Amino acid sequence: MRLSSLLISGLTFTGAAALSLVVAGFAVTGIEAGSETAVRRELDKGGYTWAEVTADGLRVILNGTAPDEATRFGVISLVGGVVDAARIIDDMEVTPSKGIAPPRFSVEILRNDSGVSIIGLIPRATNRDDVIERLNTIAGADQVADLLETANYTAPTGWMDAVEFALDALSLLPRSKISVEAQEVSVTAISDSAEAKEQIEKRLNRMAPAGLRLSLDIAAPRPVITPFTLRYSIDENGGQFDACSAESELSRDRILRAAKKAGYDGSFDCVIGMGVPSPNWARAAELGIGALAELGGGSVTIANADMTLVAAEGTAPALFDTVVGELESALPQVFAVHAVLPEPETDTAQGPSEFVATLSPEGQVQLRGRISDEALREISTSYAKARFGSGNVYSATRVVDDLPVDWPVRVLAGLEALSFLERGAVSVMPDSLQLTGMSHREDAPTEIAKLLSEKLGEAESYDLNVTYEEPPEPADKPMSPELCEAELAAVQTVSKITFEPGSATVAAGSRDTLDQIADILARCDGVRLEIQGHTDSQGREEMNQNLSQARAQSVLNELRDRRIVTSSFSAKGYGESTPIATNDTEEGREANRRIEFRLIRPAATDPTSETTLDAAASAPESADDSE
């Protein structure tokens, strides 16, 4: 009986223990599932989808690769708010740091009459002392403000070439701003004239090293106009501008609108410049043109603040008096009007008093007509020889009495006006001067009107009928860069440059093609070209890259052998990276094996790129990295 009781107690204890183990197992499993679910939910809410969570009993194991140490710590803190921190096992990794990216090296140089200032971030390898010494040579001692910072990074490719070019360019530009980056230079400057602007741009393009992206913004200042002149006439053929000056685009538009209102239907552009005698210049021009339109014919000339209104012959005196009176009342202060109503011509037995000079297209000048005295004959002949060449002047003038006192002035002014033309004639009469002909200068009517207004005075009448023709192209005029590029491409559409199989040696059959290309380049003055080599996809990529580079360099050497100036050329191989046809056929592969000539153009400036000061601020501050 006792044994039976012991046996029953043992079995009861064993059953209870087994039941406890089962219950404990279910409890642990529940805790694991609950912890894992709760942690996963919080990680997803926090956006940490890269993190993995595994529950092992009471432990919560975290895996995954955090983008940085701060994010890893954030995950641990977040999970610690869900389960006891002692239960968290951190098996997460952190993405290795890429290190500090090198800054964008750039420099800005400003030069004006006060000196030179330079600011920016440069590699420590740049010879800073040499740069400042050269700036002192350009601007003068103690005229350089040095605001440069340096960083201990390797100089990027093309940096030193860009700096050297910028310093050379600065020596040519007394008023300029030059921005320098690796392989890129931007120049903003002011030149003395349009001609100087063209010469500077041409010179800078020649100086630029191959591979440098050059951006030029060179402005020519507005000219100083003296005297400030406007001349508008109306005859049986309609209205005509001989000269038009304006101080601004707004003033020009007002003047041209007044002319169109008066019936003008031609095309003419006023010269915009400095030197306007009054801020009311456009108003005076509008009133003068309007008065002339009311008279129905004649001319109006304004030289500075003096206006001369000449009515057409036969204008009714009453209309003339009314128009002139209204004009005098309406003109702004400073302006004065001189009005002329021509008297009807009367016949004379001796014929008209007239001096005529004609200029032929070959440059021959003939003088005939009346001269007031021997001294004027000698002076006018000598003056014409000085203007047109001593061997090109023939004089057939005669001396007569009773010519106007100002006849010598009128004759010499007429000869000077004739010198603006390529062909034409000038007629000097007691009450007028007429000039007709052709010029290769678009501004010839304006300059002639200014000259005659200054020489003859406000009370004199003159008529201009000067046409413009474009000058003939010089035989040696360089081709434009775009035309040069197109001509080079056209040559290879007929006969392309080929090479010996698998080598960079130009095939014998391509010698004539290279001769044609050299002839074209001889007429491409200062053009900046990249000679590009391309291959098909046959063979290894690295081998194709090297072959394309060698072939491009071979073409460059061939051009040098033909005495072509190649200082602005560069050779670059592109391998198989830029096919123009499929590489699946022999025809396509043949098309892809080619040499191309491409203009080197400035790259567009990225407005979102960081500034020089931003780059300086981002440079490392430790003693090992910056100073």
XYZ file of C-alpha atoms in Angstrom:
627
model
C 0.000 0.000 0.000
C 2.822 2.332 0.942
C 4.623 1.448 -2.285
C 1.560 2.191 -4.273
C 1.240 5.641 -2.702
C 4.871 6.466 -3.475
C 4.415 5.389 -7.049
C 1.337 7.536 -7.470
C 3.144 10.585 -5.982
C 6.089 10.099 -8.337
C 3.880 9.891 -11.343
C 1.981 12.990 -10.242
C 5.256 14.981 -9.823
C 6.554 13.841 -13.195
C 3.325 14.813 -14.910
C 3.353 18.217 -13.299
C 6.944 18.807 -14.404
C 6.168 17.759 -17.947
C 3.143 20.002 -18.011
C 5.258 22.915 -16.724
C 7.796 22.374 -19.479
C 5.052 22.366 -22.122
C 3.507 25.511 -20.706
C 6.959 27.206 -20.524
C 7.670 26.257 -24.130
C 4.414 27.785 -25.281
C 5.154 30.900 -23.211
C 8.639 31.355 -24.719
C 7.301 30.849 -28.239
C 4.600 33.436 -27.560
C 7.137 35.916 -26.232
C 9.397 35.359 -29.274
C 6.572 35.866 -31.753
C 5.198 38.857 -29.893
C 8.593 40.560 -29.570
C 9.522 39.981 -33.212
C 6.145 41.257 -34.436
C 6.224 44.348 -32.212
C 9.813 45.258 -33.173
C 9.189 44.717 -36.921
C 6.113 46.953 -36.730
C 8.114 49.791 -35.125
C 10.991 49.418 -37.576
C 8.603 49.662 -40.533
C 6.978 52.761 -39.032
C 10.378 54.371 -38.637
C 11.326 53.647 -42.252
C 14.117 51.229 -41.320
C 13.079 48.624 -43.878
C 16.677 47.521 -44.386
C 16.899 46.213 -40.775
C 16.128 42.549 -40.058
C 14.879 41.277 -36.667
C 14.967 37.705 -35.300
C 13.685 36.574 -31.870
C 15.577 33.741 -30.174
C 13.957 33.060 -26.828
C 14.082 36.303 -24.943
C 16.826 37.688 -27.169
C 16.018 40.099 -30.067
C 18.725 39.939 -32.740
C 19.116 42.866 -35.164
C 20.786 42.362 -38.594
C 21.261 44.487 -41.729
C 23.586 47.202 -43.041
C 22.978 50.723 -41.765
C 23.910 53.635 -44.080
C 25.814 55.318 -41.241
C 26.562 55.043 -37.525
C 23.875 57.526 -36.495
C 21.165 55.488 -38.236
C 22.402 52.295 -36.546
C 22.174 53.948 -33.126
C 18.676 55.212 -33.976
C 17.510 51.659 -34.701
C 18.881 50.392 -31.380
C 17.130 53.227 -29.515
C 13.857 52.554 -31.288
C 13.936 48.802 -30.501
C 14.901 49.594 -26.884
C 11.558 51.307 -26.516
C 9.745 48.098 -27.449
C 11.706 45.427 -25.556
C 14.156 45.512 -22.668
C 17.506 46.849 -23.904
C 19.267 43.925 -22.196
C 17.514 41.548 -24.586
C 18.828 43.320 -27.769
C 21.700 41.699 -29.657
C 23.230 44.141 -32.222
C 24.598 42.275 -35.258
C 24.103 45.233 -37.659
C 26.869 46.517 -39.926
C 27.582 50.062 -41.150
C 28.345 51.056 -44.755
C 32.038 51.983 -44.958
C 32.677 55.715 -45.282
C 33.759 56.897 -48.728
C 35.945 59.611 -47.239
C 35.764 63.330 -47.842
C 35.220 64.249 -51.498
C 37.772 66.712 -52.870
C 36.462 70.304 -53.113
C 35.772 72.072 -56.394
C 38.837 74.177 -57.052
C 38.051 77.526 -58.678
C 39.399 81.053 -58.807
C 37.956 84.437 -59.763
C 40.264 87.253 -60.828
C 39.011 90.837 -61.093
C 41.026 93.584 -62.763
C 40.242 97.294 -63.115
C 42.004 100.628 -62.778
C 42.377 100.088 -59.022
C 44.358 96.876 -59.406
C 43.728 93.131 -59.251
C 41.939 90.964 -56.706
C 42.016 87.169 -56.696
C 39.777 84.931 -54.598
C 39.140 81.221 -54.546
C 40.331 77.777 -53.528
C 43.434 76.271 -55.133
C 45.329 72.987 -54.687
C 48.377 73.289 -52.469
C 50.492 72.089 -55.408
C 49.743 75.354 -57.222
C 52.684 77.736 -57.024
C 50.833 80.493 -55.203
C 53.846 82.804 -54.967
C 54.404 82.566 -58.709
C 50.749 83.427 -59.389
C 50.876 86.509 -57.139
C 54.197 87.592 -58.641
C 52.727 87.465 -62.148
C 49.692 89.434 -61.005
C 52.018 92.061 -59.522
C 53.772 92.263 -62.881
C 50.431 92.827 -64.629
C 48.867 95.284 -62.162
C 51.911 96.856 -60.553
C 53.505 96.329 -57.163
C 51.171 96.451 -54.150
C 48.110 96.467 -56.433
C 47.072 92.838 -55.827
C 44.553 91.749 -53.178
C 45.310 88.081 -52.404
C 42.266 86.260 -50.975
C 43.258 82.733 -51.987
C 42.762 79.620 -49.830
C 44.561 76.321 -50.377
C 43.608 72.678 -49.748
C 45.870 69.636 -49.692
C 44.322 67.711 -52.566
C 45.731 66.622 -55.894
C 45.276 69.247 -58.610
C 42.561 68.136 -61.060
C 43.438 67.460 -64.691
C 43.861 70.644 -66.708
C 44.052 72.927 -63.650
C 47.509 74.376 -64.267
C 46.855 74.928 -67.992
C 43.672 76.827 -67.114
C 45.484 79.020 -64.554
C 48.327 79.807 -66.971
C 45.875 80.762 -69.705
C 43.873 82.952 -67.308
C 46.991 84.906 -66.317
C 47.982 85.374 -69.959
C 44.457 86.553 -70.810
C 44.400 88.970 -67.859
C 47.465 90.786 -69.196
C 45.466 91.660 -72.344
C 42.316 92.843 -70.533
C 42.592 95.960 -68.316
C 38.900 95.725 -67.320
C 37.882 92.124 -66.859
C 36.694 89.250 -64.675
C 38.136 85.794 -65.280
C 36.708 82.642 -63.677
C 38.948 79.567 -63.638
C 38.115 75.920 -63.108
C 39.881 72.765 -64.212
C 39.685 72.623 -68.030
C 37.346 75.658 -68.142
C 37.862 79.428 -68.192
C 35.170 82.122 -68.485
C 36.188 85.646 -69.474
C 34.006 88.725 -69.041
C 35.612 91.947 -70.219
C 35.123 95.378 -71.781
C 37.003 96.381 -74.925
C 37.623 99.820 -76.366
C 35.716 99.249 -79.607
C 33.975 96.645 -81.732
C 37.213 96.161 -83.695
C 39.198 95.657 -80.498
C 36.579 93.153 -79.281
C 36.985 91.068 -82.437
C 40.789 91.123 -82.196
C 40.763 90.132 -78.511
C 38.366 87.235 -79.084
C 40.482 85.996 -81.983
C 43.687 86.207 -79.964
C 42.239 84.473 -76.896
C 40.914 81.608 -78.999
C 44.374 81.147 -80.479
C 46.031 81.233 -77.057
C 43.696 78.699 -75.433
C 45.325 75.283 -74.926
C 43.730 72.267 -76.525
C 40.963 70.743 -74.423
C 40.192 73.954 -72.528
C 36.541 75.018 -72.570
C 36.621 78.769 -73.165
C 33.624 81.056 -72.676
C 34.006 84.675 -73.827
C 31.710 87.604 -73.027
C 33.502 90.721 -74.242
C 31.463 93.896 -74.586
C 32.267 96.961 -76.662
C 31.178 100.270 -75.075
C 28.743 102.542 -76.809
C 30.502 105.098 -78.989
C 30.653 108.790 -78.148
C 28.717 110.567 -80.903
C 29.771 114.104 -81.693
C 27.937 115.935 -82.918
C 24.738 114.085 -82.030
C 23.060 114.093 -85.453
C 19.733 113.313 -87.057
C 18.782 114.000 -90.670
C 15.484 113.060 -92.278
C 14.250 114.143 -95.703
C 11.070 113.772 -97.746
C 10.941 113.978 -101.555
C 8.868 112.525 -104.358
C 10.179 109.047 -103.502
C 9.093 109.224 -99.875
C 10.945 109.605 -96.586
C 14.604 108.789 -96.032
C 17.003 108.780 -93.088
C 20.540 109.941 -93.814
C 21.583 109.906 -90.160
C 20.029 109.021 -86.858
C 21.591 109.141 -83.399
C 19.899 108.041 -80.188
C 20.988 107.709 -76.583
C 18.955 104.548 -75.893
C 16.774 101.880 -77.460
C 13.690 103.706 -76.149
C 14.776 106.958 -77.797
C 15.479 105.137 -81.059
C 12.054 103.494 -81.059
C 10.341 106.867 -80.515
C 12.202 108.430 -83.425
C 11.431 105.552 -85.790
C 7.762 105.564 -84.780
C 7.586 109.289 -85.578
C 9.097 108.611 -89.006
C 6.616 105.813 -89.720
C 3.803 108.134 -88.710
C 5.194 110.608 -91.257
C 4.981 107.930 -93.966
C 8.406 106.313 -93.730
C 8.288 102.646 -94.784
C 11.978 101.766 -95.059
C 14.376 100.062 -92.663
C 16.969 102.093 -90.784
C 18.583 101.700 -87.403
C 19.767 104.628 -85.340
C 23.270 104.611 -83.913
C 23.006 104.324 -80.126
C 25.752 106.090 -78.228
C 26.732 108.670 -75.657
C 26.877 112.442 -76.003
C 23.191 113.390 -76.256
C 22.843 117.186 -75.778
C 19.526 116.942 -73.920
C 17.339 114.251 -72.334
C 14.600 115.596 -74.645
C 16.459 114.580 -77.816
C 13.804 112.065 -78.891
C 11.045 114.655 -78.327
C 12.861 117.221 -80.478
C 13.331 114.624 -83.228
C 9.636 113.697 -83.132
C 8.619 117.356 -83.461
C 11.084 118.019 -86.298
C 9.973 114.962 -88.301
C 6.322 115.819 -87.672
C 6.834 119.413 -88.875
C 8.541 118.190 -92.051
C 5.633 115.825 -92.720
C 3.199 118.775 -92.433
C 5.237 120.736 -94.973
C 5.094 117.762 -97.320
C 8.764 117.763 -98.337
C 12.244 119.040 -97.613
C 14.664 118.024 -94.878
C 15.183 118.378 -91.156
C 18.657 118.214 -89.647
C 19.522 118.256 -85.952
C 23.152 118.663 -84.916
C 23.409 118.673 -81.134
C 20.829 121.303 -80.117
C 20.600 123.106 -83.494
C 17.734 122.164 -85.803
C 17.578 123.194 -89.453
C 14.256 122.787 -91.238
C 14.445 123.266 -95.028
C 11.147 123.220 -96.873
C 10.770 121.925 -100.418
C 10.825 124.528 -103.168
C 7.324 125.764 -103.858
C 6.039 125.360 -100.292
C 3.304 127.909 -99.514
C 4.732 130.692 -97.297
C 1.602 130.727 -95.095
C 1.919 126.976 -94.393
C 5.654 127.379 -93.816
C 5.135 130.195 -91.280
C 2.441 128.239 -89.417
C 4.457 125.015 -89.165
C 7.642 126.813 -88.129
C 5.804 128.856 -85.500
C 4.244 125.778 -83.950
C 7.575 123.981 -84.013
C 9.397 126.837 -82.277
C 6.743 126.919 -79.549
C 6.775 123.157 -78.963
C 10.535 122.488 -79.036
C 12.074 121.669 -75.625
C 14.406 124.182 -74.074
C 17.990 124.223 -75.345
C 16.918 123.418 -78.923
C 16.867 126.206 -81.502
C 15.371 125.988 -84.998
C 16.601 127.647 -88.182
C 13.948 127.498 -90.915
C 14.691 127.908 -94.618
C 12.134 128.482 -97.387
C 14.083 128.251 -100.696
C 13.630 131.014 -103.224
C 12.594 129.962 -106.757
C 15.567 129.448 -109.064
C 16.260 132.049 -111.778
C 18.102 131.383 -115.004
C 21.458 133.087 -115.557
C 23.226 133.684 -118.803
C 26.464 132.305 -117.499
C 24.987 129.017 -116.346
C 24.851 127.689 -112.786
C 27.655 128.275 -110.290
C 28.685 124.746 -109.513
C 31.704 122.654 -108.434
C 31.559 118.908 -109.174
C 33.864 116.088 -108.070
C 33.307 112.522 -109.298
C 34.821 109.311 -107.924
C 34.958 106.260 -110.204
C 34.883 102.650 -108.953
C 38.576 102.426 -109.900
C 39.391 105.266 -107.492
C 39.872 107.967 -110.156
C 38.714 111.473 -109.128
C 37.841 114.285 -111.510
C 37.424 117.890 -110.388
C 35.536 120.350 -112.604
C 33.419 123.452 -112.299
C 33.987 126.789 -110.664
C 36.612 127.821 -108.151
C 36.753 131.212 -106.426
C 40.527 131.779 -106.821
C 43.864 130.173 -107.635
C 44.600 129.466 -103.978
C 41.421 127.378 -103.687
C 42.284 125.527 -106.912
C 45.661 124.545 -105.507
C 44.256 123.675 -102.072
C 41.363 121.607 -103.444
C 43.657 119.681 -105.807
C 46.196 118.990 -103.042
C 43.428 117.974 -100.645
C 41.953 115.551 -103.205
C 45.376 114.019 -103.863
C 45.902 113.524 -100.136
C 42.501 111.821 -99.819
C 42.418 109.720 -103.002
C 46.076 109.365 -104.053
C 48.241 111.765 -106.008
C 48.087 109.719 -109.197
C 44.282 109.432 -109.145
C 43.238 113.093 -109.364
C 42.535 115.116 -112.515
C 41.577 118.795 -112.135
C 39.668 120.790 -114.765
C 38.354 123.654 -112.646
C 38.220 127.322 -113.627
C 38.364 130.492 -111.580
C 35.332 132.816 -111.636
C 34.298 135.846 -109.613
C 31.232 136.508 -107.469
C 31.083 133.119 -105.765
C 29.818 132.980 -102.146
C 32.284 133.788 -99.385
C 31.977 130.298 -97.906
C 32.653 128.585 -101.259
C 36.093 127.219 -100.175
C 34.568 125.654 -97.058
C 31.789 124.058 -99.079
C 34.178 122.671 -101.695
C 36.538 121.119 -99.133
C 33.622 119.719 -97.090
C 32.217 118.160 -100.265
C 35.554 116.497 -101.072
C 35.829 115.149 -97.543
C 32.288 113.767 -97.749
C 33.117 112.132 -101.095
C 36.000 110.250 -99.441
C 33.465 108.164 -97.499
C 32.240 106.601 -100.779
C 33.540 103.857 -103.033
C 32.019 105.594 -106.050
C 29.857 108.687 -106.437
C 29.785 112.405 -107.022
C 29.392 115.624 -105.046
C 27.928 118.851 -106.432
C 28.498 122.149 -104.625
C 26.082 124.996 -105.422
C 25.546 128.400 -103.794
C 22.477 127.276 -101.853
C 22.978 123.505 -101.502
C 25.317 120.537 -101.607
C 24.347 117.209 -103.151
C 26.172 113.904 -102.574
C 25.252 110.657 -104.292
C 27.016 107.314 -104.460
C 27.787 104.002 -102.779
C 29.765 103.079 -99.689
C 30.885 99.825 -98.089
C 30.286 101.391 -94.674
C 26.806 101.064 -93.216
C 27.353 104.153 -91.078
C 28.523 106.314 -94.009
C 25.289 108.416 -94.256
C 25.420 109.086 -90.516
C 29.078 110.077 -90.560
C 28.627 112.261 -93.666
C 25.634 114.029 -92.140
C 27.620 114.695 -88.969
C 30.526 116.039 -91.014
C 28.429 118.372 -93.175
C 26.426 119.642 -90.209
C 29.655 120.489 -88.425
C 31.458 122.012 -91.423
C 28.621 123.897 -93.128
C 26.661 125.133 -90.139
C 23.013 125.028 -89.250
C 21.743 127.310 -92.022
C 23.067 125.270 -94.937
C 21.103 122.804 -97.027
C 22.489 119.538 -98.374
C 21.045 116.387 -99.935
C 22.401 112.875 -99.449
C 21.648 109.810 -101.540
C 24.120 107.214 -100.306
C 23.518 103.488 -100.698
C 25.239 100.642 -98.922
C 26.764 97.546 -100.495
C 28.546 94.801 -98.620
C 32.287 94.826 -99.293
C 33.565 91.940 -101.413
C 34.888 88.998 -99.490
C 38.692 89.032 -99.294
C 40.298 86.101 -101.036
C 42.098 85.053 -97.865
C 39.187 85.485 -95.454
C 39.187 82.650 -92.893
C 36.219 80.295 -92.817
C 33.955 80.409 -89.801
C 34.485 77.553 -87.297
C 31.075 76.043 -88.131
C 31.755 76.127 -91.885
C 35.191 74.634 -91.292
C 33.680 71.728 -89.341
C 31.108 71.136 -92.090
C 33.746 71.225 -94.863
C 35.909 68.693 -93.024
C 32.949 66.363 -92.657
C 32.039 66.786 -96.337
C 35.508 65.702 -97.483
C 35.174 62.407 -95.632
C 31.766 61.652 -97.100
C 33.590 61.290 -100.428
C 36.837 59.718 -99.226
C 37.296 58.859 -95.553
C 40.594 58.532 -93.715
C 41.534 54.841 -93.434
C 44.389 52.975 -91.760
C 46.412 49.829 -92.255
C 44.566 46.872 -90.667
C 44.988 46.777 -86.889
C 47.453 49.692 -86.860
C 47.586 53.479 -86.550
C 49.417 53.944 -89.860
C 47.390 55.996 -92.333
C 46.686 54.000 -95.478
C 48.461 55.210 -98.615
C 45.110 55.762 -100.321
C 44.144 58.373 -97.714
C 47.068 60.714 -98.398
C 45.023 62.766 -100.882
C 42.177 63.022 -98.355
C 44.568 64.380 -95.735
C 45.920 66.865 -98.292
C 42.377 68.145 -98.875
C 41.787 68.380 -95.134
C 45.048 70.306 -94.708
C 43.965 72.767 -97.433
C 40.693 73.386 -95.575
C 42.410 73.828 -92.209
C 44.799 76.357 -93.729
C 41.728 78.564 -94.260
C 40.323 77.905 -90.771
C 42.172 80.579 -88.850
C 42.337 79.941 -85.094
C 39.701 77.182 -85.077
C 39.805 74.871 -82.013
C 39.278 71.238 -83.017
C 39.217 67.815 -81.409
C 40.393 65.050 -83.724
C 38.341 62.052 -82.631
C 39.248 58.410 -83.250
C 36.523 55.728 -83.248
C 36.578 51.955 -83.754
C 34.101 49.104 -84.108
C 33.419 46.620 -81.283
C 35.625 43.844 -82.599
C 38.321 42.903 -80.086
C 38.850 43.911 -76.475
C 37.493 47.271 -75.328
C 40.833 48.429 -73.906
C 42.624 47.542 -77.136
C 40.045 49.482 -79.172
C 40.440 52.485 -76.892
C 44.214 52.530 -77.328
C 43.938 52.011 -81.095
C 41.481 54.902 -81.508
C 43.773 57.206 -79.507
C 46.790 56.203 -81.592
C 44.902 56.792 -84.848
C 43.674 60.222 -83.780
C 47.245 61.157 -82.790
C 48.514 59.810 -86.115
C 46.156 62.129 -88.025
C 47.332 65.058 -85.891
C 50.948 64.203 -86.738
C 50.120 63.981 -90.441
C 48.637 67.497 -90.337
C 51.752 68.803 -88.587
C 53.854 67.243 -91.345
C 51.779 69.318 -93.798
C 52.778 72.488 -91.891
C 49.322 73.061 -90.391
C 49.361 75.030 -87.119
C 47.880 72.550 -84.636
C 48.381 74.386 -81.337
C 44.590 74.622 -80.904
C 43.963 70.975 -81.883
C 43.736 67.929 -79.624
C 43.589 64.214 -80.387
C 41.287 61.926 -78.419
C 40.289 58.301 -78.835
C 36.752 57.138 -78.027
C 37.227 53.470 -78.835
C 33.962 51.645 -79.468
C 31.893 53.880 -77.125
C 30.103 56.012 -79.753
C 29.011 53.901 -82.726
C 27.019 55.510 -85.542
C 25.847 52.199 -87.004
C 25.275 48.626 -85.914
C 28.313 46.457 -85.228
C 26.445 43.341 -86.386
C 27.272 43.864 -90.078
C 30.495 44.554 -91.954
C 29.016 47.763 -93.396
C 28.131 49.009 -89.922
C 31.554 48.170 -88.526
C 33.204 49.983 -91.431
C 31.113 53.086 -90.696
C 32.089 52.953 -87.012
C 35.821 52.851 -87.867
C 36.281 56.568 -88.504
C 38.044 59.860 -87.778
C 35.908 62.911 -86.961
C 36.817 66.595 -86.603
C 34.693 68.329 -83.941
C 34.748 71.925 -82.715
C 35.747 72.367 -79.078
C 32.864 74.394 -77.660
C 32.456 75.945 -74.182
C 30.398 73.835 -71.795
C 27.219 75.354 -70.373
C 27.651 76.690 -66.854
C 25.720 74.736 -64.203
C 23.813 77.349 -62.150
C 23.347 74.845 -59.318
C 27.064 74.174 -58.856
C 28.654 75.342 -55.653
C 30.493 78.636 -55.612
C 34.155 79.224 -54.895
C 33.351 80.297 -51.351
C 31.220 77.171 -50.832
C 34.135 75.020 -51.945
C 36.476 76.844 -49.581
C 34.062 76.313 -46.700
C 33.828 72.590 -47.451
C 37.599 72.068 -47.421
C 38.967 70.061 -44.452
C 40.179 72.158 -41.556
C 42.766 69.799 -40.070
C 46.427 70.695 -40.193
C 47.073 67.803 -42.576
C 44.422 68.775 -45.145
C 44.316 72.539 -45.430
C 45.984 75.744 -44.487
